[in-house]
Amino acid sequence: MSTHPAGPRSASISAPAVTVASADEAQRADVWPETARWELDGLHIGGVSAEDLAESFGTPLFVMDEQTVRHRARDYKRAYAGHRVFYAAKAFLSIDLARWMMQEGIGIDVCTLGELHVALAAGVPGEMLLMHGNNKSLEELEAAVDARVGYIVVDSFEEIQRLTNIAIQRLTPVNVLVRVTVGVEAHTHEFIATAHEDQKFGFSLATGAAKAAAMLVDEVPGLRFAGLHSHIGSQIFDEQGFLIAVSRLVRLCAELKHEGVEVSHLNLGGGAGIAYLPSDDPATIEDLAGKLISAVEQECDRAGVEHPIIMVEPGRSIVGPAGVTLYSVGSIKPVTVSHDVVRWYVSVDGGMSDNIRTALYDADYTIAHAMRLAYSEMEQHLVRVVGKHCESGDIVVKQAKLLADVVPGEVLAVAATGAYCRSMASNYNHTPRPAVVSVCDGTARVMLRRETVQDLLALDEGKSAS
């Protein structure tokens, strides 16, 4: 740590409960954007140094590597050639990001009126959009129909009725996918597992509701039954859950065919995991795609049904590895855990308002010094990196190894924050949300500007009463 009289060199550190990458290992870890390079002055992304980014745009700062996003989108497009890929906007969305997806031939999966309007503002044509959600409002359904989105995923019998009324009133036929709860227990956090029975999404396969919904959509006027949709969860490494879902969906396809209902599209959702830690080993885009396509074809051949067009909805696995968050260190505090153990808390200028995942999902991240190199022979200490908010659970990285001489004002970089960090950011403690900056070929450009206190006050009507 710093050279304060009470510095960490005189204190013991609590042993880690899990293996923690050292500061130099974090720099070498395969969790950074593909353009990330470590020079003597620290991290460079897209040809721009972290030091320049922090000085030019301030911290906390989300940095998005355009090359990584585009290359991963192309990998998906190539891996699912002849099928359809829709980027899951909930992971992160801006007008620029939507344009990148459109330019790479990737559709966009939206689930709210706001996401729909961002995609439309980017110039994405309606036929490249897919909309779903468990409780879409009448306004959202009307907007989706008016925009002539390519597909709407229905999630309840009430929604089928609402959508039927809109389609008839608008004289606009709507392509519909029926979301199926396939009963697969994905090996992930319970809050992001979405295909087991006891949760809010979809029609149950086990009770027959999914089959009944598909047959209803096929019968009612104004709706065109296009196929089935399933999403088993997020941040999944084990493909077995996907393969079980495929098997159960194809069985339903066969049952529907027996009733005279053809399934032309099979949407397998998203959920592919990414590396957050050096020890993580997710499947490649190509490998998982090959297994899923092969599984669908084999199951269909066994069931005697036509091969459907496969749809997938990657979000995290496109933008997650492209994002890095830069923070500035504020204070460094030793906390006595027991009579002979001290835990060092390194506080940064962001926290749960820009990354809620650690508090919400117990997520782990890789963190590194952004403005210098770390070497194995340098003294390092186990620390907890925490945020500035008034919550004890405001933790950025629970266990990290940093150089012992880290000082206030130093910039730290957290890897793989491109997904579900800015999109889930809040104004907790009335904290303005950070800017998002894209980097490419040595140039940095603001995608989303930093919020200001004036932005927060602009929403407060109390001032008009004074």
mmCIF file of N, CA and C in Angstrom, residues 267-341:
data_model
loop_
_atom_site.group_PDB
_atom_site.id
_atom_site.type_symbol
_atom_site.label_atom_id
_atom_site.label_comp_id
_atom_site.label_asym_id
_atom_site.label_seq_id
_atom_site.Cartn_x
_atom_site.Cartn_y
_atom_site.Cartn_z
ATOM 1 N N ASN A 267 -36.014 -20.769 -31.320
ATOM 2 C CA ASN A 267 -35.154 -19.777 -30.669
ATOM 3 C C ASN A 267 -34.620 -20.363 -29.370
ATOM 4 N N LEU A 268 -33.302 -20.516 -29.295
ATOM 5 C CA LEU A 268 -32.667 -21.123 -28.128
ATOM 6 C C LEU A 268 -32.196 -20.097 -27.118
ATOM 7 N N GLY A 269 -32.518 -18.822 -27.342
ATOM 8 C CA GLY A 269 -32.175 -17.773 -26.392
ATOM 9 C C GLY A 269 -30.679 -17.502 -26.351
ATOM 10 N N GLY A 270 -30.233 -16.955 -25.218
ATOM 11 C CA GLY A 270 -28.819 -16.662 -25.035
ATOM 12 C C GLY A 270 -28.284 -17.426 -23.846
ATOM 13 N N GLY A 271 -27.342 -16.825 -23.137
ATOM 14 C CA GLY A 271 -26.861 -17.421 -21.900
ATOM 15 C C GLY A 271 -25.444 -17.923 -21.913
ATOM 16 N N ALA A 272 -24.762 -17.877 -23.068
ATOM 17 C CA ALA A 272 -23.382 -18.361 -23.115
ATOM 18 C C ALA A 272 -22.502 -17.536 -22.178
ATOM 19 N N GLY A 273 -21.684 -18.205 -21.387
ATOM 20 C CA GLY A 273 -20.852 -17.534 -20.411
ATOM 21 C C GLY A 273 -19.584 -16.952 -20.997
ATOM 22 N N ILE A 274 -18.976 -16.047 -20.244
ATOM 23 C CA ILE A 274 -17.698 -15.452 -20.630
ATOM 24 C C ILE A 274 -16.726 -15.590 -19.454
ATOM 25 N N ALA A 275 -15.467 -15.320 -19.706
ATOM 26 C CA ALA A 275 -14.453 -15.376 -18.657
ATOM 27 C C ALA A 275 -14.418 -14.062 -17.886
ATOM 28 N N TYR A 276 -14.623 -14.144 -16.583
ATOM 29 C CA TYR A 276 -14.437 -13.005 -15.685
ATOM 30 C C TYR A 276 -13.139 -13.139 -14.896
ATOM 31 N N LEU A 277 -12.699 -14.375 -14.721
ATOM 32 C CA LEU A 277 -11.497 -14.674 -13.964
ATOM 33 C C LEU A 277 -10.536 -15.469 -14.838
ATOM 34 N N PRO A 278 -9.236 -15.445 -14.528
ATOM 35 C CA PRO A 278 -8.279 -16.224 -15.315
ATOM 36 C C PRO A 278 -8.605 -17.711 -15.342
ATOM 37 N N SER A 279 -9.251 -18.204 -14.300
ATOM 38 C CA SER A 279 -9.577 -19.632 -14.224
ATOM 39 C C SER A 279 -10.810 -20.021 -15.030
ATOM 40 N N ASP A 280 -11.586 -19.071 -15.492
ATOM 41 C CA ASP A 280 -12.797 -19.380 -16.257
ATOM 42 C C ASP A 280 -12.443 -19.900 -17.646
ATOM 43 N N ASP A 281 -13.193 -20.900 -18.105
ATOM 44 C CA ASP A 281 -12.911 -21.510 -19.406
ATOM 45 C C ASP A 281 -14.208 -21.750 -20.175
ATOM 46 N N PRO A 282 -14.841 -20.690 -20.664
ATOM 47 C CA PRO A 282 -16.095 -20.867 -21.401
ATOM 48 C C PRO A 282 -15.857 -21.458 -22.779
ATOM 49 N N ALA A 283 -16.900 -22.053 -23.336
ATOM 50 C CA ALA A 283 -16.822 -22.567 -24.705
ATOM 51 C C ALA A 283 -16.688 -21.406 -25.677
ATOM 52 N N THR A 284 -16.045 -21.664 -26.808
ATOM 53 C CA THR A 284 -15.964 -20.636 -27.839
ATOM 54 C C THR A 284 -17.317 -20.499 -28.518
ATOM 55 N N ILE A 285 -17.509 -19.381 -29.177
ATOM 56 C CA ILE A 285 -18.747 -19.149 -29.924
ATOM 57 C C ILE A 285 -18.940 -20.249 -30.960
ATOM 58 N N GLU A 286 -17.878 -20.579 -31.680
ATOM 59 C CA GLU A 286 -17.961 -21.582 -32.751
ATOM 60 C C GLU A 286 -18.275 -22.965 -32.196
ATOM 61 N N ASP A 287 -17.652 -23.314 -31.089
ATOM 62 C CA ASP A 287 -17.847 -24.647 -30.524
ATOM 63 C C ASP A 287 -19.279 -24.840 -30.040
ATOM 64 N N LEU A 288 -19.805 -23.862 -29.295
ATOM 65 C CA LEU A 288 -21.166 -23.986 -28.788
ATOM 66 C C LEU A 288 -22.173 -23.984 -29.931
ATOM 67 N N ALA A 289 -21.953 -23.135 -30.931
ATOM 68 C CA ALA A 289 -22.865 -23.091 -32.082
ATOM 69 C C ALA A 289 -22.897 -24.433 -32.796
ATOM 70 N N GLY A 290 -21.721 -25.020 -32.997
ATOM 71 C CA GLY A 290 -21.669 -26.308 -33.682
ATOM 72 C C GLY A 290 -22.435 -27.381 -32.942
ATOM 73 N N LYS A 291 -22.307 -27.401 -31.619
ATOM 74 C CA LYS A 291 -23.006 -28.404 -30.814
ATOM 75 C C LYS A 291 -24.518 -28.194 -30.841
ATOM 76 N N LEU A 292 -24.947 -26.922 -30.776
ATOM 77 C CA LEU A 292 -26.388 -26.656 -30.758
ATOM 78 C C LEU A 292 -27.022 -26.969 -32.110
ATOM 79 N N ILE A 293 -26.385 -26.537 -33.184
ATOM 80 C CA ILE A 293 -26.942 -26.803 -34.511
ATOM 81 C C ILE A 293 -27.010 -28.304 -34.763
ATOM 82 N N SER A 294 -25.942 -29.003 -34.418
ATOM 83 C CA SER A 294 -25.923 -30.457 -34.605
ATOM 84 C C SER A 294 -27.006 -31.133 -33.773
ATOM 85 N N ALA A 295 -27.187 -30.665 -32.543
ATOM 86 C CA ALA A 295 -28.203 -31.263 -31.669
ATOM 87 C C ALA A 295 -29.596 -31.063 -32.237
ATOM 88 N N VAL A 296 -29.886 -29.860 -32.723
ATOM 89 C CA VAL A 296 -31.211 -29.596 -33.294
ATOM 90 C C VAL A 296 -31.455 -30.500 -34.502
ATOM 91 N N GLU A 297 -30.474 -30.593 -35.377
ATOM 92 C CA GLU A 297 -30.649 -31.401 -36.585
ATOM 93 C C GLU A 297 -30.839 -32.880 -36.248
ATOM 94 N N GLN A 298 -30.044 -33.391 -35.323
ATOM 95 C CA GLN A 298 -30.159 -34.795 -34.953
ATOM 96 C C GLN A 298 -31.488 -35.093 -34.277
ATOM 97 N N GLU A 299 -31.908 -34.217 -33.362
ATOM 98 C CA GLU A 299 -33.190 -34.438 -32.678
ATOM 99 C C GLU A 299 -34.359 -34.355 -33.653
ATOM 100 N N CYS A 300 -34.276 -33.419 -34.596
ATOM 101 C CA CYS A 300 -35.349 -33.294 -35.597
ATOM 102 C C CYS A 300 -35.413 -34.528 -36.497
ATOM 103 N N ASP A 301 -34.251 -35.046 -36.891
ATOM 104 C CA ASP A 301 -34.226 -36.246 -37.732
ATOM 105 C C ASP A 301 -34.844 -37.425 -36.988
ATOM 106 N N ARG A 302 -34.525 -37.547 -35.695
ATOM 107 C CA ARG A 302 -35.097 -38.638 -34.906
ATOM 108 C C ARG A 302 -36.606 -38.481 -34.748
ATOM 109 N N ALA A 303 -37.058 -37.221 -34.599
ATOM 110 C CA ALA A 303 -38.484 -36.971 -34.366
ATOM 111 C C ALA A 303 -39.286 -36.901 -35.652
ATOM 112 N N GLY A 304 -38.606 -36.862 -36.795
ATOM 113 C CA GLY A 304 -39.306 -36.801 -38.070
ATOM 114 C C GLY A 304 -39.916 -35.447 -38.367
ATOM 115 N N VAL A 305 -39.255 -34.386 -37.936
ATOM 116 C CA VAL A 305 -39.738 -33.036 -38.230
ATOM 117 C C VAL A 305 -38.692 -32.285 -39.051
ATOM 118 N N GLU A 306 -39.150 -31.272 -39.766
ATOM 119 C CA GLU A 306 -38.257 -30.480 -40.595
ATOM 120 C C GLU A 306 -37.271 -29.694 -39.724
ATOM 121 N N HIS A 307 -36.075 -29.469 -40.267
ATOM 122 C CA HIS A 307 -35.099 -28.646 -39.546
ATOM 123 C C HIS A 307 -35.588 -27.202 -39.517
ATOM 124 N N PRO A 308 -35.736 -26.620 -38.346
ATOM 125 C CA PRO A 308 -36.188 -25.227 -38.267
ATOM 126 C C PRO A 308 -35.015 -24.268 -38.456
ATOM 127 N N ILE A 309 -35.331 -23.009 -38.682
ATOM 128 C CA ILE A 309 -34.326 -21.952 -38.603
ATOM 129 C C ILE A 309 -34.030 -21.737 -37.126
ATOM 130 N N ILE A 310 -32.771 -21.792 -36.764
ATOM 131 C CA ILE A 310 -32.375 -21.612 -35.368
ATOM 132 C C ILE A 310 -32.128 -20.131 -35.100
ATOM 133 N N MET A 311 -32.613 -19.659 -33.977
ATOM 134 C CA MET A 311 -32.346 -18.293 -33.525
ATOM 135 C C MET A 311 -31.576 -18.362 -32.207
ATOM 136 N N VAL A 312 -30.667 -17.422 -32.012
ATOM 137 C CA VAL A 312 -29.995 -17.278 -30.723
ATOM 138 C C VAL A 312 -29.953 -15.804 -30.358
ATOM 139 N N GLU A 313 -29.822 -15.529 -29.055
ATOM 140 C CA GLU A 313 -29.876 -14.160 -28.548
ATOM 141 C C GLU A 313 -28.690 -13.866 -27.629
ATOM 142 N N PRO A 314 -27.472 -13.828 -28.159
ATOM 143 C CA PRO A 314 -26.316 -13.512 -27.313
ATOM 144 C C PRO A 314 -26.300 -12.046 -26.920
ATOM 145 N N GLY A 315 -25.921 -11.772 -25.700
ATOM 146 C CA GLY A 315 -25.754 -10.391 -25.244
ATOM 147 C C GLY A 315 -24.415 -10.247 -24.571
ATOM 148 N N ARG A 316 -24.303 -10.855 -23.362
ATOM 149 C CA ARG A 316 -23.069 -10.821 -22.593
ATOM 150 C C ARG A 316 -21.872 -11.299 -23.432
ATOM 151 N N SER A 317 -22.070 -12.383 -24.206
ATOM 152 C CA SER A 317 -20.932 -12.975 -24.907
ATOM 153 C C SER A 317 -20.483 -12.151 -26.109
ATOM 154 N N ILE A 318 -21.216 -11.094 -26.454
ATOM 155 C CA ILE A 318 -20.752 -10.160 -27.481
ATOM 156 C C ILE A 318 -20.077 -8.953 -26.853
ATOM 157 N N VAL A 319 -20.730 -8.319 -25.885
ATOM 158 C CA VAL A 319 -20.194 -7.060 -25.348
ATOM 159 C C VAL A 319 -19.434 -7.209 -24.036
ATOM 160 N N GLY A 320 -19.675 -8.295 -23.297
ATOM 161 C CA GLY A 320 -19.025 -8.445 -22.000
ATOM 162 C C GLY A 320 -17.511 -8.338 -22.053
ATOM 163 N N PRO A 321 -16.847 -9.142 -22.902
ATOM 164 C CA PRO A 321 -15.381 -9.094 -22.949
ATOM 165 C C PRO A 321 -14.828 -7.792 -23.517
ATOM 166 N N ALA A 322 -15.677 -6.987 -24.147
ATOM 167 C CA ALA A 322 -15.218 -5.740 -24.779
ATOM 168 C C ALA A 322 -15.129 -4.585 -23.797
ATOM 169 N N GLY A 323 -15.704 -4.744 -22.602
ATOM 170 C CA GLY A 323 -15.808 -3.624 -21.675
ATOM 171 C C GLY A 323 -14.791 -3.665 -20.554
ATOM 172 N N VAL A 324 -14.297 -2.496 -20.187
ATOM 173 C CA VAL A 324 -13.404 -2.323 -19.047
ATOM 174 C C VAL A 324 -13.882 -1.097 -18.275
ATOM 175 N N THR A 325 -13.897 -1.182 -16.946
ATOM 176 C CA THR A 325 -14.237 -0.026 -16.123
ATOM 177 C C THR A 325 -12.985 0.513 -15.451
ATOM 178 N N LEU A 326 -12.788 1.821 -15.549
ATOM 179 C CA LEU A 326 -11.672 2.483 -14.886
ATOM 180 C C LEU A 326 -12.172 3.204 -13.640
ATOM 181 N N TYR A 327 -11.483 2.995 -12.528
ATOM 182 C CA TYR A 327 -11.803 3.648 -11.263
ATOM 183 C C TYR A 327 -10.557 4.342 -10.725
ATOM 184 N N SER A 328 -10.766 5.404 -9.952
ATOM 185 C CA SER A 328 -9.670 6.052 -9.228
ATOM 186 C C SER A 328 -9.750 5.673 -7.754
ATOM 187 N N VAL A 329 -8.597 5.357 -7.187
ATOM 188 C CA VAL A 329 -8.527 5.011 -5.773
ATOM 189 C C VAL A 329 -8.718 6.268 -4.936
ATOM 190 N N GLY A 330 -9.539 6.165 -3.896
ATOM 191 C CA GLY A 330 -9.772 7.292 -2.999
ATOM 192 C C GLY A 330 -9.067 7.117 -1.670
ATOM 193 N N SER A 331 -9.453 6.114 -0.913
ATOM 194 C CA SER A 331 -8.847 5.890 0.394
ATOM 195 C C SER A 331 -8.404 4.446 0.524
ATOM 196 N N ILE A 332 -7.459 4.219 1.418
ATOM 197 C CA ILE A 332 -6.925 2.887 1.691
ATOM 198 C C ILE A 332 -6.963 2.703 3.198
ATOM 199 N N LYS A 333 -7.716 1.705 3.652
ATOM 200 C CA LYS A 333 -8.002 1.608 5.088
ATOM 201 C C LYS A 333 -7.737 0.200 5.594
ATOM 202 N N PRO A 334 -6.953 0.070 6.665
ATOM 203 C CA PRO A 334 -6.801 -1.233 7.312
ATOM 204 C C PRO A 334 -7.937 -1.462 8.306
ATOM 205 N N VAL A 335 -8.556 -2.629 8.230
ATOM 206 C CA VAL A 335 -9.632 -2.973 9.157
ATOM 207 C C VAL A 335 -9.230 -4.241 9.901
ATOM 208 N N THR A 336 -9.228 -4.176 11.211
ATOM 209 C CA THR A 336 -8.841 -5.328 12.019
ATOM 210 C C THR A 336 -9.986 -6.341 12.044
ATOM 211 N N VAL A 337 -9.726 -7.502 11.489
ATOM 212 C CA VAL A 337 -10.727 -8.571 11.441
ATOM 213 C C VAL A 337 -10.688 -9.386 12.724
ATOM 214 N N SER A 338 -9.494 -9.650 13.226
ATOM 215 C CA SER A 338 -9.310 -10.310 14.522
ATOM 216 C C SER A 338 -8.011 -9.778 15.118
ATOM 217 N N HIS A 339 -7.574 -10.335 16.247
ATOM 218 C CA HIS A 339 -6.428 -9.765 16.942
ATOM 219 C C HIS A 339 -5.154 -9.791 16.105
ATOM 220 N N ASP A 340 -5.048 -10.729 15.149
ATOM 221 C CA ASP A 340 -3.822 -10.802 14.364
ATOM 222 C C ASP A 340 -4.069 -10.734 12.859
ATOM 223 N N VAL A 341 -5.267 -10.350 12.456
ATOM 224 C CA VAL A 341 -5.608 -10.306 11.030
ATOM 225 C C VAL A 341 -6.165 -8.936 10.675
#
